[in-house]
Coordinates of C-alpha atoms and ligand atoms in Angstrom, one line a residue:
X1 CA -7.3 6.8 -22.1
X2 CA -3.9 5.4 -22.8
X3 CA -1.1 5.9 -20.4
X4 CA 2.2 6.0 -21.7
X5 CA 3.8 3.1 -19.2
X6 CA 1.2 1.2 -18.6
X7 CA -0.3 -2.3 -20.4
X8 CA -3.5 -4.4 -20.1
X9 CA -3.8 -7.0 -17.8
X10 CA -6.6 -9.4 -15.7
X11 CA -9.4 -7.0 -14.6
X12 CA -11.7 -6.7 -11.8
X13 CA -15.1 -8.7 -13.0
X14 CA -17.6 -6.3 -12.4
X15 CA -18.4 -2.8 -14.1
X16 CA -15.2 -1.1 -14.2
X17 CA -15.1 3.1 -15.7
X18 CA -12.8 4.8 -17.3
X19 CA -9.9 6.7 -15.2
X20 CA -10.8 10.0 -16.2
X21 CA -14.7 9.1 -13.9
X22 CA -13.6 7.0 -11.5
X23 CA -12.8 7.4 -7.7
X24 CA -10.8 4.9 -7.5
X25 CA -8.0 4.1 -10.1
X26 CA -5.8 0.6 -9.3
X27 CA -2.9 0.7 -11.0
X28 CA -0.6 -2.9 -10.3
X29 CA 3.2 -2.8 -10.2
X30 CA 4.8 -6.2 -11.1
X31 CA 8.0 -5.2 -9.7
X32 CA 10.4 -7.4 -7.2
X33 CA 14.0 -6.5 -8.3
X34 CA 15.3 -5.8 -4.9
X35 CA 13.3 -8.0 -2.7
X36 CA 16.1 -9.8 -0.6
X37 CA 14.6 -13.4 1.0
X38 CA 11.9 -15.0 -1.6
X39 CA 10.9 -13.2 -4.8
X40 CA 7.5 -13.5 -6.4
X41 CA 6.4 -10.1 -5.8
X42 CA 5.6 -9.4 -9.5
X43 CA 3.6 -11.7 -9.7
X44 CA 1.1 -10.1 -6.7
X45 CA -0.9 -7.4 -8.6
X46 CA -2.3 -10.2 -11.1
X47 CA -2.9 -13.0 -8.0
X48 CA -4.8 -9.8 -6.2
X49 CA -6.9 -9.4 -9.1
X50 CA -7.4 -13.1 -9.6
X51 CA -8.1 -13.1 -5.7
X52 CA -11.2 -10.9 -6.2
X53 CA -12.9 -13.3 -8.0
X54 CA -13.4 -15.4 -5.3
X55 CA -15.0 -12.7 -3.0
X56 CA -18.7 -10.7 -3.1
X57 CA -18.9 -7.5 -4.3
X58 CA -21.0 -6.9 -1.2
X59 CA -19.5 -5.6 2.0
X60 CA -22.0 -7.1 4.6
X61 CA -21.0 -4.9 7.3
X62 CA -21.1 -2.0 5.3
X63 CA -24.5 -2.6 3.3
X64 CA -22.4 -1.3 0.3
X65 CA -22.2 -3.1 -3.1
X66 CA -18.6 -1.7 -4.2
X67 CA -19.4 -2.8 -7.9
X68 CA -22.0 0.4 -7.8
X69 CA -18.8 2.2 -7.2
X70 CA -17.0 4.0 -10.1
X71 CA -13.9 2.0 -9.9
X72 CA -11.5 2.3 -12.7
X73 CA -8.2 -0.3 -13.6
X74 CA -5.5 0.9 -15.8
X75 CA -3.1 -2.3 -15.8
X76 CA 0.0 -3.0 -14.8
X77 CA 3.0 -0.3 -15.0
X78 CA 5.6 -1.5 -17.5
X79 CA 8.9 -1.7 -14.8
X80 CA 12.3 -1.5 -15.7
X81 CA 13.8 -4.6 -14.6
X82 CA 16.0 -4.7 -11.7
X83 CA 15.7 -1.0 -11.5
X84 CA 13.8 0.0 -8.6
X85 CA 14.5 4.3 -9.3
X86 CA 13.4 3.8 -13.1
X87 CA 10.1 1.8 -12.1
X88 CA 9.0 4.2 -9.3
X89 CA 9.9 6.9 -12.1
X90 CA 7.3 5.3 -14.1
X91 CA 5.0 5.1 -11.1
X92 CA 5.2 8.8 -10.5
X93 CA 4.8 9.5 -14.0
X94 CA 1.6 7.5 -14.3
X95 CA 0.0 9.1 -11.2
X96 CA 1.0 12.2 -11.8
X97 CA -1.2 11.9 -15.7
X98 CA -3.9 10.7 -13.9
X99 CA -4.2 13.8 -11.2
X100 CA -4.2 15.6 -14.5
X101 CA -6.8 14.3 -16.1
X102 CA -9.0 13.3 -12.7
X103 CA -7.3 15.4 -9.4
X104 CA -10.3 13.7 -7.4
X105 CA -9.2 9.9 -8.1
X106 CA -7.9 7.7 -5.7
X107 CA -5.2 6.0 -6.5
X108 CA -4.8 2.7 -5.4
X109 CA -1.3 0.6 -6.0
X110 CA -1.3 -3.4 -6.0
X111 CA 2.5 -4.4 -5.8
X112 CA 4.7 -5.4 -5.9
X113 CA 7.8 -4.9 -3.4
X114 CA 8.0 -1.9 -1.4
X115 CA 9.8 0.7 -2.8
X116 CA 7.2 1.7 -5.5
X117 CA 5.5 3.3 -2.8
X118 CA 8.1 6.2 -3.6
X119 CA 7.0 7.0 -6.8
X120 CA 2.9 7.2 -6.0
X121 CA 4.2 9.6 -2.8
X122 CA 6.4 11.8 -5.0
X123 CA 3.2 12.1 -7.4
X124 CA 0.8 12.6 -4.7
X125 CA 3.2 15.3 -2.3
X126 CA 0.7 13.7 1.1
X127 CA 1.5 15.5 4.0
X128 CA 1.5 12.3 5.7
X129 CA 2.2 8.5 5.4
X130 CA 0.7 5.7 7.4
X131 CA 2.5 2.2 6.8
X132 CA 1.2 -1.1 8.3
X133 CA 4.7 -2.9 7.8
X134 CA 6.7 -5.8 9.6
X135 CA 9.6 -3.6 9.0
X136 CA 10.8 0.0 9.6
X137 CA 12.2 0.2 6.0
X138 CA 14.2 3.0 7.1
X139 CA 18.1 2.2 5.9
X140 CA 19.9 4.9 4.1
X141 CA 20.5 1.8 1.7
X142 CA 20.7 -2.2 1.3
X143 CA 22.0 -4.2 -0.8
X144 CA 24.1 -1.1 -2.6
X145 CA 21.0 0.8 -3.5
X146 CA 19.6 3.7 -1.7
X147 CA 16.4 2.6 -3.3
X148 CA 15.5 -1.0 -2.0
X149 CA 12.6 -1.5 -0.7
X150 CA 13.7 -1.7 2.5
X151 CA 14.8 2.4 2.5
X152 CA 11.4 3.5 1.1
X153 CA 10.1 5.0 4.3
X154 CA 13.3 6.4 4.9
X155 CA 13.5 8.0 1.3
X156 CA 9.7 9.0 1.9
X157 CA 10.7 11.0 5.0
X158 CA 13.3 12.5 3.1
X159 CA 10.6 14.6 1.0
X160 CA 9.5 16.2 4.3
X161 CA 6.7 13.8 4.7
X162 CA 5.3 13.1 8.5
X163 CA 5.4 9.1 9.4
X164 CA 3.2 6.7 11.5
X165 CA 4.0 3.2 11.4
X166 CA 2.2 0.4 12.3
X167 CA 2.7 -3.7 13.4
X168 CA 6.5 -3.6 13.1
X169 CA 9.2 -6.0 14.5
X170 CA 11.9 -5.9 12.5
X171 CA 14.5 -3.3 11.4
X172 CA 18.4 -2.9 12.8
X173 CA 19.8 -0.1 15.7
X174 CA 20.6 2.4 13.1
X175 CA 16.9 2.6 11.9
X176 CA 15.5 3.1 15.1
X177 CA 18.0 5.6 16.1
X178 CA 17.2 7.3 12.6
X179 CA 13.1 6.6 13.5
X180 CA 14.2 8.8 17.1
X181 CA 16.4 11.5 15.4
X182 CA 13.8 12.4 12.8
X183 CA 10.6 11.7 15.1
X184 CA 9.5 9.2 13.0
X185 CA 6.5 7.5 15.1
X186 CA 6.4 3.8 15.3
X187 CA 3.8 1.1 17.2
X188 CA 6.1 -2.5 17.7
X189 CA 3.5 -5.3 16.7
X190 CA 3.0 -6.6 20.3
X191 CA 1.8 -3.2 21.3
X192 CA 0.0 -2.4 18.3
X193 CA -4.1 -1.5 19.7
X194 CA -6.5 0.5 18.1
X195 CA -6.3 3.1 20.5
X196 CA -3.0 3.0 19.7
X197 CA -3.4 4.5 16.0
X198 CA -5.5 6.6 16.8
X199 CA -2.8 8.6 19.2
X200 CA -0.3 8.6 16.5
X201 CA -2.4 9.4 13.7
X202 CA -5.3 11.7 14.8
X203 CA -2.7 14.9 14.9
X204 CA -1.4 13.9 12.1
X205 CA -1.9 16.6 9.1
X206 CA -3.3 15.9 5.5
X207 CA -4.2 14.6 3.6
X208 CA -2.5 11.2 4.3
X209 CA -1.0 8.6 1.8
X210 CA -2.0 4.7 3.3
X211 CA 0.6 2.4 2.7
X212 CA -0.1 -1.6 3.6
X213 CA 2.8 -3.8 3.4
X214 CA 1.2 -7.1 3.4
X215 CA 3.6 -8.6 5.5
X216 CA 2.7 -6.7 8.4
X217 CA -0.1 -8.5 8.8
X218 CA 0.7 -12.2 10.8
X219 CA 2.7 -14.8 8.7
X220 CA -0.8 -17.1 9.0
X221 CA -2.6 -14.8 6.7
X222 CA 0.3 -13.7 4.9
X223 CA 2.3 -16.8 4.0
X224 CA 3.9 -15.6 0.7
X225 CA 5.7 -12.6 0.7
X226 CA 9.3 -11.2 0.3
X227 CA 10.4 -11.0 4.0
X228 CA 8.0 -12.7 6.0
X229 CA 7.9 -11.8 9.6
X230 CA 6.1 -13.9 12.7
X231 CA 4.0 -11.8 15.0
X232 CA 1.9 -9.6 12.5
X233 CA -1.9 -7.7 13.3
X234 CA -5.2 -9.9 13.1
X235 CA -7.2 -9.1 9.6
X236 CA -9.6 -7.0 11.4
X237 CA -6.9 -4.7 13.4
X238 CA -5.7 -2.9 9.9
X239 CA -9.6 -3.4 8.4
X240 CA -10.6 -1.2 12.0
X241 CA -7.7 1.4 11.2
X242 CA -8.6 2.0 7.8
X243 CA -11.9 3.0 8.7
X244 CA -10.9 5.4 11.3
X245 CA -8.8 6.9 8.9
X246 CA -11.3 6.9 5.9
X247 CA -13.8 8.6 8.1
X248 CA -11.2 11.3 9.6
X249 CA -8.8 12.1 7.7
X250 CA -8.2 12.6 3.8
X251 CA -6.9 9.9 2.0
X252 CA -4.3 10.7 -1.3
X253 CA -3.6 7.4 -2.3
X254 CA -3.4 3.6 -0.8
X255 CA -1.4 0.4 -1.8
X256 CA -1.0 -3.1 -0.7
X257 CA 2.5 -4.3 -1.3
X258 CA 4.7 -7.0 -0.9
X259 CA 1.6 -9.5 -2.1
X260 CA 4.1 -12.7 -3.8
X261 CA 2.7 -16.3 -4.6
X262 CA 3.4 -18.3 -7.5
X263 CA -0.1 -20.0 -7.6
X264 CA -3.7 -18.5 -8.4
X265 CA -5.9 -18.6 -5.1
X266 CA -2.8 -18.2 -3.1
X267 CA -3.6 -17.1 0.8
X268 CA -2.0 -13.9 0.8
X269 CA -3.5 -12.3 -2.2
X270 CA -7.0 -13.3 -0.9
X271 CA -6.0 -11.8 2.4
X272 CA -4.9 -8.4 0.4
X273 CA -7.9 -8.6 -1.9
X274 CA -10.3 -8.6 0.9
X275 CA -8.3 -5.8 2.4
X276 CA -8.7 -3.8 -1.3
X277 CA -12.8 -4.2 -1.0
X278 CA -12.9 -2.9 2.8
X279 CA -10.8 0.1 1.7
X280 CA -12.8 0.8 -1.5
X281 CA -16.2 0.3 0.5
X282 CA -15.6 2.3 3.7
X283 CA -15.1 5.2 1.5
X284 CA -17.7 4.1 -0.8
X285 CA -20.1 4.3 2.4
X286 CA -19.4 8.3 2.8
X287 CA -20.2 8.2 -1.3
X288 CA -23.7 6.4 -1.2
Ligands
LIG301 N1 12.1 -4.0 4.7 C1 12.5 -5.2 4.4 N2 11.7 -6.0 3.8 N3 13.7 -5.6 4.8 C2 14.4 -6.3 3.9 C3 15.7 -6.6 4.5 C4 15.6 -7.6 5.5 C5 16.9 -7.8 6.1 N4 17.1 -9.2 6.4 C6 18.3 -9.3 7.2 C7 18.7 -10.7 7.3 C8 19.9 -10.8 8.1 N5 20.3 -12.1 8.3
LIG302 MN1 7.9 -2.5 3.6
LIG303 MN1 7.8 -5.3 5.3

């Protein structure tokens, strides 16, 4: 099947199936045209790929081989550069074909800065988003543009959409106040716990849209991306979340954003490619 914004690109290296079988459909979006402190961004959904060379198919924990998984990659969107509204059109688009031809696929974004996120929520109407982020992205715009990627949550919330977020320490006075006017939930990264999540997420409704900024995780595992931020979650603390939330609530969608790097085995992408195969397998558990 040939989507009408999307291209070819480095594949996963085992069995992949076409979108129209496959639970899980990664789609990458090369896009960094607002990220503000170090760019690179575009490069992330091709270092992600390249990443899971490196790694076993095999989740050892999980007894689960995720290449016996039907997993299916449909490339890279084609962005519109420097325009963050026009890409996440394309994003939206590009979902939205897929739930047409497969309404029971994952989808499953590799960025790629931030503010595509919009475009696979607008697609995938969740009742509920759950962000592991450094930052509250909530300003009503920066930089001139209401769509940077650090107002995505706030343009998320906007389409009526509950919020949880997770690991943060970063944002201004006006995004908190907006974060308490709205009742937009929020854990700081020193008091982030398990227990935690689960308060702010097991009421929440569904089905929920995951959203991993990559720089919420600490600046040791995640040395490349657009705004880094000291103080981030341990690997296993955002593994331990989404398999709470795999196993009790319905997931719409996932990404891992933010992944930048200029060289091929860079840290950060095989911190997020690691993530990708714990996400894929704990679902992929329930599956087999
Ligand atoms: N959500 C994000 N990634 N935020 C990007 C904006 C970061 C604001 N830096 C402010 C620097 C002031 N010296
Ligand atoms: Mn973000
Ligand atoms: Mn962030």
């Amino acid at each position: 099947m040939d989507f009408l914004y999307t291209y070819e690109t480095l594949k996963l290296e085992f069995p992949l199936v076409g979108p129209e079988e496959a639970k899980f459909v990664i789609l990458g979006v090369p896009f960094d045209g607002t990220t503000s402190f170090k760019p690179g961004a575009r490069f992330g959904p091709t270092l992600i790929r390249h990443a899971t060379l490196n790694l076993e198919s095999y989740i050892l924990d999980y007894d689960v081989d995720i290449a016996e998984l039907p997993i299916a990659d449909i490339g890279d969107v084609a962005v519109v550069a420097g325009d963050p509204r026009k890409t996440a059109d394309r994003v939206r688009e590009t979902v939205e074909e897929l739930k047409r031809v497969n309404p029971s696929a994952i989808p499953i974004l590799l960025g790629g800065e931030h503010s595509q996120t919009l475009g696979a929520v607008e697609a995938l109407k969740p009742a509920s988003y759950v962000v592991f982020d450094a930052h509250l992205d909530l300003r009503e715009s920066y930089e001139d543009n209401p769509y940077n990627h650090a107002c995505v949550a706030r343009r998320i919330g906007e389409l009526g959409v509950r919020e949880a977020m997770f690991g943060i320490r970063s944002g201004t006075r006006e995004e908190v106040e907006y974060a308490e006017r709205e009742g937009i939930a929020w854990v700081h990264a020193r008091d982030y716990d398990f227990d935690a999540f689960v308060e702010l997420v097991k009421s929440l409704p569904e089905p929920v849209y995951l959203s991993v900024d990559i720089d919420a995780f600490d600046l040791s595992l995640v040395p490349s991306t657009g705004t880094p931020e000291a103080g981030g979650l341990k690997f296993w603390d955002i593994v331990e979340a989404v398999e709470w939330l795999v196993e009790n609530k319905r997931v719409a969608g996932f990404d891992i954003m933010e992944v930048a790097g200029s060289g091929l085995g860079d840290v950060t992408a095989l911190t997020a490619a690691k993530l990708l195969f714990y996400f894929i397998g704990a679902i992929g558990k329930k599956m087999l």
